[in-house]
CSV table of C-alpha atoms and ligand atoms in Angstrom, one decimal:
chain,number,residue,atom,x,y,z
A,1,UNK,CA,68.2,-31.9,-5.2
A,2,UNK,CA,66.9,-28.4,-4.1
A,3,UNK,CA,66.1,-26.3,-7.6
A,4,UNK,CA,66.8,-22.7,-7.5
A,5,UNK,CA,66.6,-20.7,-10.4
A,6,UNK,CA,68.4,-17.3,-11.4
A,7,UNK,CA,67.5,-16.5,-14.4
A,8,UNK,CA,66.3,-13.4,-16.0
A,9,UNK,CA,62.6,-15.6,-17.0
A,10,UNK,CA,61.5,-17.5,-16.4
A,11,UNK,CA,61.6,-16.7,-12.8
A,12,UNK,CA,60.8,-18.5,-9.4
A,13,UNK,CA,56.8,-18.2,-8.9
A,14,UNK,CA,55.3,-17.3,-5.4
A,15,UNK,CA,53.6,-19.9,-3.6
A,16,UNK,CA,50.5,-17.8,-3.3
A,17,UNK,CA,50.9,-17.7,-7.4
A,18,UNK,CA,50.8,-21.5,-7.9
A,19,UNK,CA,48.3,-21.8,-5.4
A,20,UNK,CA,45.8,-20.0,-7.6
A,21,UNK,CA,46.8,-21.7,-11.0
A,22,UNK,CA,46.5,-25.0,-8.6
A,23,UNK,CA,42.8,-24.1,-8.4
A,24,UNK,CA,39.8,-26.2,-10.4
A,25,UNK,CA,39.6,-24.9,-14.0
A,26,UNK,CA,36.6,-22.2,-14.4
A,27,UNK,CA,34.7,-21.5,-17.6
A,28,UNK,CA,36.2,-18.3,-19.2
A,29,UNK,CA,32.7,-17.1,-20.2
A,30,UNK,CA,30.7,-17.9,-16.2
A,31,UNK,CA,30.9,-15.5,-13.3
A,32,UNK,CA,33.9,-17.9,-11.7
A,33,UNK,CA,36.2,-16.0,-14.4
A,34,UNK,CA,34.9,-12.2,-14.9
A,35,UNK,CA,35.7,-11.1,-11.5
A,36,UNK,CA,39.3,-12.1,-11.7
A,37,UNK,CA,39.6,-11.5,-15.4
A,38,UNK,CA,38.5,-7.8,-14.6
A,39,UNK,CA,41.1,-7.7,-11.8
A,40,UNK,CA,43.5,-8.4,-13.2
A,41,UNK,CA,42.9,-6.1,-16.3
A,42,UNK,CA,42.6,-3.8,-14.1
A,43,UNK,CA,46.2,-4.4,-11.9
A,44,UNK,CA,47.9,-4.3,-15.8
A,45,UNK,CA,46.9,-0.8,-16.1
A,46,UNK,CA,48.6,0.1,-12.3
A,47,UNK,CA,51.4,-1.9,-12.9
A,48,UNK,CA,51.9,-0.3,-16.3
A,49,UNK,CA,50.7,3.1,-15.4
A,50,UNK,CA,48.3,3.7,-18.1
A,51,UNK,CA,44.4,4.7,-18.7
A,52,UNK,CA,44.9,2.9,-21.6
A,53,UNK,CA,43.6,-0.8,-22.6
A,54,UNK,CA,46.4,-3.7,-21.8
A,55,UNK,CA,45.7,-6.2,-24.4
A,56,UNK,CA,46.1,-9.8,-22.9
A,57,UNK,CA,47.7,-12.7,-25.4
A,58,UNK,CA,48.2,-15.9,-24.8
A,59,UNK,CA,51.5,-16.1,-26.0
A,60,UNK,CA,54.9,-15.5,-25.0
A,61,UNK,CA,56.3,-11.5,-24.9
A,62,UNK,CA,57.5,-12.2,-29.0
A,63,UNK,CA,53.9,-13.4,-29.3
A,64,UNK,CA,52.8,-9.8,-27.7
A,65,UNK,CA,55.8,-7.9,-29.7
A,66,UNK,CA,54.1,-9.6,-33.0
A,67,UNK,CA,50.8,-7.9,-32.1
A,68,UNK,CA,52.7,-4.4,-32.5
A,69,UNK,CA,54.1,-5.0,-35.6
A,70,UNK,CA,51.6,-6.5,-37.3
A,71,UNK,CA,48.9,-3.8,-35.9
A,72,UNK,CA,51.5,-1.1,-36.7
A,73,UNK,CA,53.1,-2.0,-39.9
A,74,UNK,CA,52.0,-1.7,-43.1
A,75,UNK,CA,54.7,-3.1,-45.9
A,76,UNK,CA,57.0,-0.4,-47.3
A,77,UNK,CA,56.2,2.1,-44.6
A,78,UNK,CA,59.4,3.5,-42.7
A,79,UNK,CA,60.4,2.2,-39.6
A,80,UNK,CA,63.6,3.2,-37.1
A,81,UNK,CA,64.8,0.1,-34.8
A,82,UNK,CA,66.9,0.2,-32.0
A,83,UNK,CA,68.9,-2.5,-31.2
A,84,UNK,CA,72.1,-3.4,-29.1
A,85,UNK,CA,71.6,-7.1,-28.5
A,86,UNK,CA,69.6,-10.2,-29.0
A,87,UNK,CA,66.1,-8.4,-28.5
A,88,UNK,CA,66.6,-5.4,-30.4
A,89,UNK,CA,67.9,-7.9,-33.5
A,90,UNK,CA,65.1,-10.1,-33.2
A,91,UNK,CA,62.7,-6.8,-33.7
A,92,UNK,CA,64.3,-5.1,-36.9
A,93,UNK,CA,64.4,-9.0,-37.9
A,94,UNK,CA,60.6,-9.4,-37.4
A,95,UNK,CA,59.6,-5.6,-38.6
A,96,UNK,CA,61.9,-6.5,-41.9
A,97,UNK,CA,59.7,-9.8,-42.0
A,98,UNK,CA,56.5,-7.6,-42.4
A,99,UNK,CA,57.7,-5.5,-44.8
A,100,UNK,CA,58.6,-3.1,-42.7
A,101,UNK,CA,61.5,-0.2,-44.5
A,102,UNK,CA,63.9,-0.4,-41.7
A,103,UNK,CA,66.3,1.8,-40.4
A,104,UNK,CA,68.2,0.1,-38.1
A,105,UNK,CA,70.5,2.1,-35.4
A,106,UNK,CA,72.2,-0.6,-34.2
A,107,UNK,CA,74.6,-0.6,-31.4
A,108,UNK,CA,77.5,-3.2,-30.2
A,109,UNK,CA,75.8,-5.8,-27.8
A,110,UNK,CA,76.3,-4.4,-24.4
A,111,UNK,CA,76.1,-0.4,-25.8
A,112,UNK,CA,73.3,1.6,-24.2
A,113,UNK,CA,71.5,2.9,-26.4
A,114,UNK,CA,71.3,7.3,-26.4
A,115,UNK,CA,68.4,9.8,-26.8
A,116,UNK,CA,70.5,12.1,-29.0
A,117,UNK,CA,71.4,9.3,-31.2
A,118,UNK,CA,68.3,8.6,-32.1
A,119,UNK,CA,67.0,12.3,-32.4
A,120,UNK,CA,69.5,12.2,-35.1
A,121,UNK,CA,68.6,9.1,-37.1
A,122,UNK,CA,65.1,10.4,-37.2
A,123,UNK,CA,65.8,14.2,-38.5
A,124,UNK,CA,67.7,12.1,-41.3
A,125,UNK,CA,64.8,10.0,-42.0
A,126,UNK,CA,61.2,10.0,-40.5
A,127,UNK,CA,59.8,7.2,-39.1
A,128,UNK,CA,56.3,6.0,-38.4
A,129,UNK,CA,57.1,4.3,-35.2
A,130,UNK,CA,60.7,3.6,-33.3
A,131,UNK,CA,61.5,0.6,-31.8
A,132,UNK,CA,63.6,-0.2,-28.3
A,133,UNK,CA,63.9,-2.5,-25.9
A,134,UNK,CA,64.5,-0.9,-22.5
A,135,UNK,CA,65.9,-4.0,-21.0
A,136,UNK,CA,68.1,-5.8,-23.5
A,137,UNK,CA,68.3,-9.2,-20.9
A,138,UNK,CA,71.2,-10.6,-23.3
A,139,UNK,CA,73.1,-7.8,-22.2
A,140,UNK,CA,71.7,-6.2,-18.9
A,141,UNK,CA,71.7,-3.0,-20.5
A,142,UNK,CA,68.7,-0.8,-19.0
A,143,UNK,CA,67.9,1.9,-21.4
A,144,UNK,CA,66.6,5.3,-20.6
A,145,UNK,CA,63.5,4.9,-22.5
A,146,UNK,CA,62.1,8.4,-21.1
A,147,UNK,CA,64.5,10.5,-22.8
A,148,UNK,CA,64.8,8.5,-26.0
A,149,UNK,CA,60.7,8.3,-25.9
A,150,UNK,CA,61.4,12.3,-25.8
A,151,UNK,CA,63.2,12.6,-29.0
A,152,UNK,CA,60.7,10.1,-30.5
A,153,UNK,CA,57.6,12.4,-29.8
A,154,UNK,CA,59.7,15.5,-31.1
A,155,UNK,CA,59.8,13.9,-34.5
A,156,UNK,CA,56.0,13.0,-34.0
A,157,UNK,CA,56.8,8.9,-34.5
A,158,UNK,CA,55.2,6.4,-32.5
A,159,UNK,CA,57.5,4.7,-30.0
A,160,UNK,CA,57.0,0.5,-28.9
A,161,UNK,CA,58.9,-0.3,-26.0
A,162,UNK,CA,59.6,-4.2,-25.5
A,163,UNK,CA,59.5,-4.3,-21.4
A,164,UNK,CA,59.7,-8.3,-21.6
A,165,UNK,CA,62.0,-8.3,-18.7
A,166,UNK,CA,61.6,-4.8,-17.2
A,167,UNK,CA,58.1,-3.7,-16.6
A,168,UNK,CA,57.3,-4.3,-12.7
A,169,UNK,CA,61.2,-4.3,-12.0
A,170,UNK,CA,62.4,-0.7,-13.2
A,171,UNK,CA,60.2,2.3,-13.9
A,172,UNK,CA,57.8,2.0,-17.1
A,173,UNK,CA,56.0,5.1,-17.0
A,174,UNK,CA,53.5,4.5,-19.9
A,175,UNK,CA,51.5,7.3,-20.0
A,176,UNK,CA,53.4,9.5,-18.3
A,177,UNK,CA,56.7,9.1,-20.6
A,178,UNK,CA,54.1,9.3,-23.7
A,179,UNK,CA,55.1,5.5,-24.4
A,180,UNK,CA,52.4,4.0,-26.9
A,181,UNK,CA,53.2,0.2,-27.0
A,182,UNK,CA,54.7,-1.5,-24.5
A,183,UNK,CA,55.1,-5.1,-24.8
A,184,UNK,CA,56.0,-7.1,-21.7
A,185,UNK,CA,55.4,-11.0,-20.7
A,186,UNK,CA,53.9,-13.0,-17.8
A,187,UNK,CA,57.3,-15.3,-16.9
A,188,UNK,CA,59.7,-12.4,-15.5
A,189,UNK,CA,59.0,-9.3,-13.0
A,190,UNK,CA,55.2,-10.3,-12.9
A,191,UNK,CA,56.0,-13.4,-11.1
A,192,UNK,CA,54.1,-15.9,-13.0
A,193,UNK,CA,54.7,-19.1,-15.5
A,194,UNK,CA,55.5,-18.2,-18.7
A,195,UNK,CA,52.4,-17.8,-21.5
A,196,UNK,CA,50.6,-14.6,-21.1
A,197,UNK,CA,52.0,-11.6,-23.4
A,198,UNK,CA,50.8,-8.3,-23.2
A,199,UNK,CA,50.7,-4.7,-25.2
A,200,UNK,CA,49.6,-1.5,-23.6
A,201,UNK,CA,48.3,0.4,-26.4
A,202,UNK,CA,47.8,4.5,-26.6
A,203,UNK,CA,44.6,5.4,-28.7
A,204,UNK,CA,47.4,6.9,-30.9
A,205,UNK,CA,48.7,4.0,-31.7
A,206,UNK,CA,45.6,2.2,-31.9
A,207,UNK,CA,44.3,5.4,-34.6
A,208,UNK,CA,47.6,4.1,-36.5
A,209,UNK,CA,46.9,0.7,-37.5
A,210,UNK,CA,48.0,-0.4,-40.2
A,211,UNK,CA,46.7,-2.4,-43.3
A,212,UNK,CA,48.6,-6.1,-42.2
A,213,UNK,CA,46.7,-8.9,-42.7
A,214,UNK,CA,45.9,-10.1,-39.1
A,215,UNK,CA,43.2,-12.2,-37.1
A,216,UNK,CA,44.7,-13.9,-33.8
A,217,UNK,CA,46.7,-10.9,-32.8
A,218,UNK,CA,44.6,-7.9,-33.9
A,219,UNK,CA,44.3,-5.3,-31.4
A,220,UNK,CA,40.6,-4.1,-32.3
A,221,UNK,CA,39.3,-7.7,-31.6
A,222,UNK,CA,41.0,-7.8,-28.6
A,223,UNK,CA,40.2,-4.4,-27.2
A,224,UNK,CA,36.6,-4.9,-28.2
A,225,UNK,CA,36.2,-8.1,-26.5
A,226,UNK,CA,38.5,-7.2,-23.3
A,227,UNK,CA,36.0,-4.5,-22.7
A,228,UNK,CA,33.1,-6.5,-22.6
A,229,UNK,CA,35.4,-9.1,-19.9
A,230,UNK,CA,34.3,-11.6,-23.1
A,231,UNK,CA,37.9,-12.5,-24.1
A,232,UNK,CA,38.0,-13.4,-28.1
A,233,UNK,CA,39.5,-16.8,-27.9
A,234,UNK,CA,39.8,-19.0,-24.6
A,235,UNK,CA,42.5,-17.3,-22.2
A,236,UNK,CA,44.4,-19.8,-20.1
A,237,UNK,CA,41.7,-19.4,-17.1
A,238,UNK,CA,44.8,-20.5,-14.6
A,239,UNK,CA,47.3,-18.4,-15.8
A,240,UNK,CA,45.0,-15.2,-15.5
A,241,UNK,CA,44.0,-16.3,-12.2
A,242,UNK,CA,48.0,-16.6,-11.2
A,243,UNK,CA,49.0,-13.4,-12.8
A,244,UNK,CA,45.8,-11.4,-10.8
A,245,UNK,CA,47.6,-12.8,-7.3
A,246,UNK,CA,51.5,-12.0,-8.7
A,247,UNK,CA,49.9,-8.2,-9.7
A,248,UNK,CA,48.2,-8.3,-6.0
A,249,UNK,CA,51.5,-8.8,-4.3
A,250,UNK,CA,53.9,-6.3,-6.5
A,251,UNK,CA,50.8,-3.6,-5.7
A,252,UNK,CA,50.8,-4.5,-2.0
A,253,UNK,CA,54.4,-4.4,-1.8
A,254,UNK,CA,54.1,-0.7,-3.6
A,255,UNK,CA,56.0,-0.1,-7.2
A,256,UNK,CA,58.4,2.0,-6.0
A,257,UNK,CA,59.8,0.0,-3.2
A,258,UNK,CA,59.6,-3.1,-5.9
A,259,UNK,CA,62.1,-0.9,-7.9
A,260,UNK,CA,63.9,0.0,-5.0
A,261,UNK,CA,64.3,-4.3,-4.3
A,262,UNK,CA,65.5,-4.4,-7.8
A,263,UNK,CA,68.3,-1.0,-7.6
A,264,UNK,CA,69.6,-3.1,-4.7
A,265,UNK,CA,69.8,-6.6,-5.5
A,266,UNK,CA,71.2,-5.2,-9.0
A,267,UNK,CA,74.0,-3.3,-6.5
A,268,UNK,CA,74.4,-6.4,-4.0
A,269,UNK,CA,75.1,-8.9,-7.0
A,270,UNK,CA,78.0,-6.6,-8.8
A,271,UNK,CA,79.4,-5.9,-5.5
A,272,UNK,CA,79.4,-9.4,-5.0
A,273,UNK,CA,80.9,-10.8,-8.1
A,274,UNK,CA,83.7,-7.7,-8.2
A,275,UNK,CA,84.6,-8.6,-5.0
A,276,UNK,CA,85.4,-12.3,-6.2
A,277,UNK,CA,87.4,-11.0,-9.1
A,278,UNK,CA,85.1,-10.8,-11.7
A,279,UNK,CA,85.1,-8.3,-14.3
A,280,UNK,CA,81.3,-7.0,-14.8
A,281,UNK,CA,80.1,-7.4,-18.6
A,282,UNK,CA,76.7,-5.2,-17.7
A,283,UNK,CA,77.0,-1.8,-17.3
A,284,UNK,CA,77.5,-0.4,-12.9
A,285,UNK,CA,74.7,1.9,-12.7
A,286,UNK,CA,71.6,1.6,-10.9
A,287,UNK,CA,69.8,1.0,-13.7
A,288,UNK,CA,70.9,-2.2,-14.6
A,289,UNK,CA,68.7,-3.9,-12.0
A,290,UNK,CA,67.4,-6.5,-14.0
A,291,UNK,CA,70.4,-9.0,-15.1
A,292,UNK,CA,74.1,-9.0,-13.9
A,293,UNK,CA,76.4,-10.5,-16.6
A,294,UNK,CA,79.6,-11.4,-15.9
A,295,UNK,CA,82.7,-11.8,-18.5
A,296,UNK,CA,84.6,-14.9,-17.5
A,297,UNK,CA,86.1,-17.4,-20.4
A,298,UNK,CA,85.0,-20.5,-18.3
A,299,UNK,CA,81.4,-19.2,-17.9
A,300,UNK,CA,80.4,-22.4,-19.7
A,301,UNK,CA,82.2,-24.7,-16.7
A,302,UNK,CA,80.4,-22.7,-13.9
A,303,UNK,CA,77.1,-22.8,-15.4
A,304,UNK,CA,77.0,-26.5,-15.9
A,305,UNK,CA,79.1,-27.3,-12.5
A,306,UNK,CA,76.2,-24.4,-10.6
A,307,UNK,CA,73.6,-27.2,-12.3
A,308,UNK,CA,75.5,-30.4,-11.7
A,309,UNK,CA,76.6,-29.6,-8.2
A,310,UNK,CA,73.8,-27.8,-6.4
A,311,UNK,CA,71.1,-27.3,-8.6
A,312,UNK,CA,70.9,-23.6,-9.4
A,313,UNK,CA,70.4,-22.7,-12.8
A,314,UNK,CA,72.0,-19.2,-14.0
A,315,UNK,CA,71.8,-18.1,-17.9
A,316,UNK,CA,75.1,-18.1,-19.9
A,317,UNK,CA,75.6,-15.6,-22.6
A,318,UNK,CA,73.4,-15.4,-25.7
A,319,UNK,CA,74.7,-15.1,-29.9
A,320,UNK,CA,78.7,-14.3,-29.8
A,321,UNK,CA,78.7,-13.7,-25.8
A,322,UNK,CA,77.9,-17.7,-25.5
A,323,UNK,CA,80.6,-19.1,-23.7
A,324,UNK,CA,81.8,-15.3,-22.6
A,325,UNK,CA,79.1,-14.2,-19.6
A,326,UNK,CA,77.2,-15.7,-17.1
A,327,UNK,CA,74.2,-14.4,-16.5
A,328,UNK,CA,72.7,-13.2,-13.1
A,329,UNK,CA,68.9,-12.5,-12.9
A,330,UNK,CA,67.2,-10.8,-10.4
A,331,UNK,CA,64.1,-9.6,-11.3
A,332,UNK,CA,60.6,-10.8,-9.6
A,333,UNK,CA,60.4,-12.6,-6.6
A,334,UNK,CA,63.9,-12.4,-5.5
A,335,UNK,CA,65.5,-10.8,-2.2
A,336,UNK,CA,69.3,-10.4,-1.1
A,337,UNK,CA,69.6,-14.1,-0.1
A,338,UNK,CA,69.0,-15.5,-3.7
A,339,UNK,CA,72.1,-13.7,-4.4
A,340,UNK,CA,73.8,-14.4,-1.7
A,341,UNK,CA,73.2,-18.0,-2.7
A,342,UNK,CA,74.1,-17.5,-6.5
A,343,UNK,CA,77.5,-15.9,-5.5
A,344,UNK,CA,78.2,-18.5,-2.2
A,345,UNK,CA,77.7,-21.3,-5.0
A,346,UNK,CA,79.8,-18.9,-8.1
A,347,UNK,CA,83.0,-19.0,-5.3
A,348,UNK,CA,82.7,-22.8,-5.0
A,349,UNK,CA,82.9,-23.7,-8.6
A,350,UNK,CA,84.5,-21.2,-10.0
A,351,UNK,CA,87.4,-22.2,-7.2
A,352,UNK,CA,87.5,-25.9,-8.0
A,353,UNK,CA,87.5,-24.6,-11.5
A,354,UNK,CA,90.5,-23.3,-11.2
A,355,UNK,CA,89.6,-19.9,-11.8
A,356,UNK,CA,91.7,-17.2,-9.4
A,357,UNK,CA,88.8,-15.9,-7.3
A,358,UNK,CA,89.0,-14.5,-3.7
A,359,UNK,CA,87.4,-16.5,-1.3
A,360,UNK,CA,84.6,-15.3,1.2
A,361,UNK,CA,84.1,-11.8,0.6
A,362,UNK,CA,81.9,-11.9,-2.5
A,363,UNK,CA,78.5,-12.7,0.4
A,364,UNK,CA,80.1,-9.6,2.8
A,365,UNK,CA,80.4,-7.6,-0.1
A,366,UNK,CA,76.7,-8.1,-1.8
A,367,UNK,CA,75.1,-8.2,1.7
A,368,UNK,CA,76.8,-4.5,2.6
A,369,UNK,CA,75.7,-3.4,-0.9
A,370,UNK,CA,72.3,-4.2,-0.4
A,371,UNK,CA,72.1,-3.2,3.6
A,372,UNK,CA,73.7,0.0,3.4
A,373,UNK,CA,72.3,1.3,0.2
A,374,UNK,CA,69.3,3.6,0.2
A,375,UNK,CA,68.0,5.0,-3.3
A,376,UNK,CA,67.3,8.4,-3.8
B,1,PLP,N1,62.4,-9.2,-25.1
B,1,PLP,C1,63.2,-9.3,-24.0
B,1,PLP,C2,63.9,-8.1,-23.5
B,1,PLP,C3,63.3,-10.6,-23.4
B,1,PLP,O1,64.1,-10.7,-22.3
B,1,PLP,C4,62.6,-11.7,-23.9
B,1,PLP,C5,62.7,-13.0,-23.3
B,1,PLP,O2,63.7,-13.4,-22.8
B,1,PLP,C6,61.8,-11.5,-25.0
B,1,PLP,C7,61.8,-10.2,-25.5
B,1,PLP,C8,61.1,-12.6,-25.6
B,1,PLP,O3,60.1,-13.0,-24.8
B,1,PLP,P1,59.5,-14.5,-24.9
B,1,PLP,O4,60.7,-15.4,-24.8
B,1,PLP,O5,58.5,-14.5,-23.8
B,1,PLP,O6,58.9,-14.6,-26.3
């Protein structure tokens, strides 16, 4: 059976990707490496728009999110974490686990976080650096990581932003937003398998380190050795080489027309499952152009019938929301007809089901969203 897969990560891989991790393994230390090594180093700065060094893991986005906090924390120090789902938990869980002092302003899943909220937590109580995810992917929640970066920098605090699943899908303007982490992962926007992390890091934050105990996922080691394209430990040669292509083709296709692709697939797949009768769990704003969820009580059924039936894979709902969404992703190397496809199948199951949706409008509805849809 054909595979398709519409999750928010991992995500379907070019072919032009897997042709380059297909290719004979090359010594990470020869001339067969540097070139594409530096390349791609290089492409991480564009695609994060930053001067600033993007330290390469190997290790998932957590893996990369780890290298903040145990770079940045020292135990005892004060801390201010944002959370409104899964993500945001897992970080005031992991800063707690270093000792961190936490303050945590945490939101209902599915709440977008606000600037002014956070302005407010921190003229309560300082913090050395804030925390946020700007795409919570359990909830599809894009936050506006500018203006809450603002209120960070007013209060002089560091701010890490975990772009696992939205850095080379919606605007992450590193520098330009004053951003001093940001943490994203190979498997989702960027197109490749998953197993490459990675942390843009401002010479602020790096001036900030803290006094951790830390060898694998020290920044200075890193930094030091990235510069010299002499990576510390052995990168996984074929992944690099299959990020360097997936960074080629979201620069060729141009960032902002990439976000564009992502405003209007997010638009196309809401129109879509409205249209059928769903009721949207993720907010209906342009933003949220990474992951639609979808309330429905039999999500369970559809996901396992989608599977079962025709061999598409969607995510279900993650902590309480398990058994209450369905999960849409389209972020990466998608275009209109991978929803199309998601919501053709959706209809089918979701029919035989038994669940009261209206047939053959959901693919009119999501392809008229997507054509006629321009973004300012
Ligand atoms: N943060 C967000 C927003 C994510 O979507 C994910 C992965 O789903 C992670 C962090 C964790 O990344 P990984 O699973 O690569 O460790």
């Amino acid at each position: 059976m054909k595979k398709y897969l519409f999750t928010p990560g991992p995500t379907p891989v070019p072919p032009e990707v897997l042709a380059a991790m297909g290719a004979p393994v090359v010594h990470h230390r020869s001339p067969d490496f540097r070139p594409v090594y530096e390349r791609c180093l290089t492409r991480l700065r564009e695609v994060c728009r930053t001067q600033s060094d993007v330290l390469l893991f190997t290790a998932s986005g957590t893996g990369a999110f780890e290298s903040a906090v145990v770079n940045l924390v020292t135990p005892g120090e004060p801390h201010l974490v944002v959370s409104a789902g899964s993500f945001g938990e897992r970080w005031a869980a992991m800063t707690k686990a270093y000792g961190a002092d936490v303050d945590q302003l945490q939101y209902a899943w599915g709440e977008t976080p606000d600037a002014d909220d956070v302005r407010a937590r921190l003229a309560e109580r300082e913090a050395k650096a804030v925390w946020v995810v700007q795409s919570e992917t359990s909830t599809g929640v894009v936050a506006d990581v500018q203006s809450i970066a603002a209120a960070v920098k007013e209060a002089g605090a560091l701010v890490v932003v975990d772009a696992v699943s939205s850095l080379g899908a919606v605007p992450c303007e590193t520098d330009a937003w004053g951003l001093d982490v940001v943490v994203s992962g190979s498997q989702k926007a960027l197109m490749t398998p998953p197993g490459l992390g990675l942390a843009a890091v401002s010479d602020a934050a790096f001036e900030r380190r803290g006094s951790t105990a830390r060898f694998y996922f020290d920044w200075e080691r890193t930094r030091k050795a990235q510069r010299a394209l002499d990576a510390p430990f052995t990168p996984p040669v074929s992944l690099v080489a299959g990020l360097d292509v997936a960074l080629g083709l979201l620069l060729e296709e141009g960032l902002e027309d990439v976000f564009e692709r992502h405003v209007r697939l997010g638009r196309a797949a809401r129109a879509g499952v409205k249209a059928m009768g769903f009721e949207l769990f993720s907010p209906e704003e342009d933003r949220s152009a990474v992951v639609t969820a979808v309330r429905s009580t039999e999500a369970g059924e559809i996901i396992a019938a989608l599977r079962d039936r025709f061999g598409i894979t969607l995510a279900g709902g993650q902590g309480d929301l398990k058994g209450k969404i369905f999960r849409i992703g389209h972020i990466g190397w998608f275009d209109i007809f991978d929803i199309t496809t998601a919501l053709a199948a959706i209809e089918i199951v979701a029919a035989e089901l038994g669940v009261e949706v209206e047939r053959g409008v959901a693919v009119t509805a999501a392809l008229e969203a997507y054509e006629h849809s321009t973004v300012a």
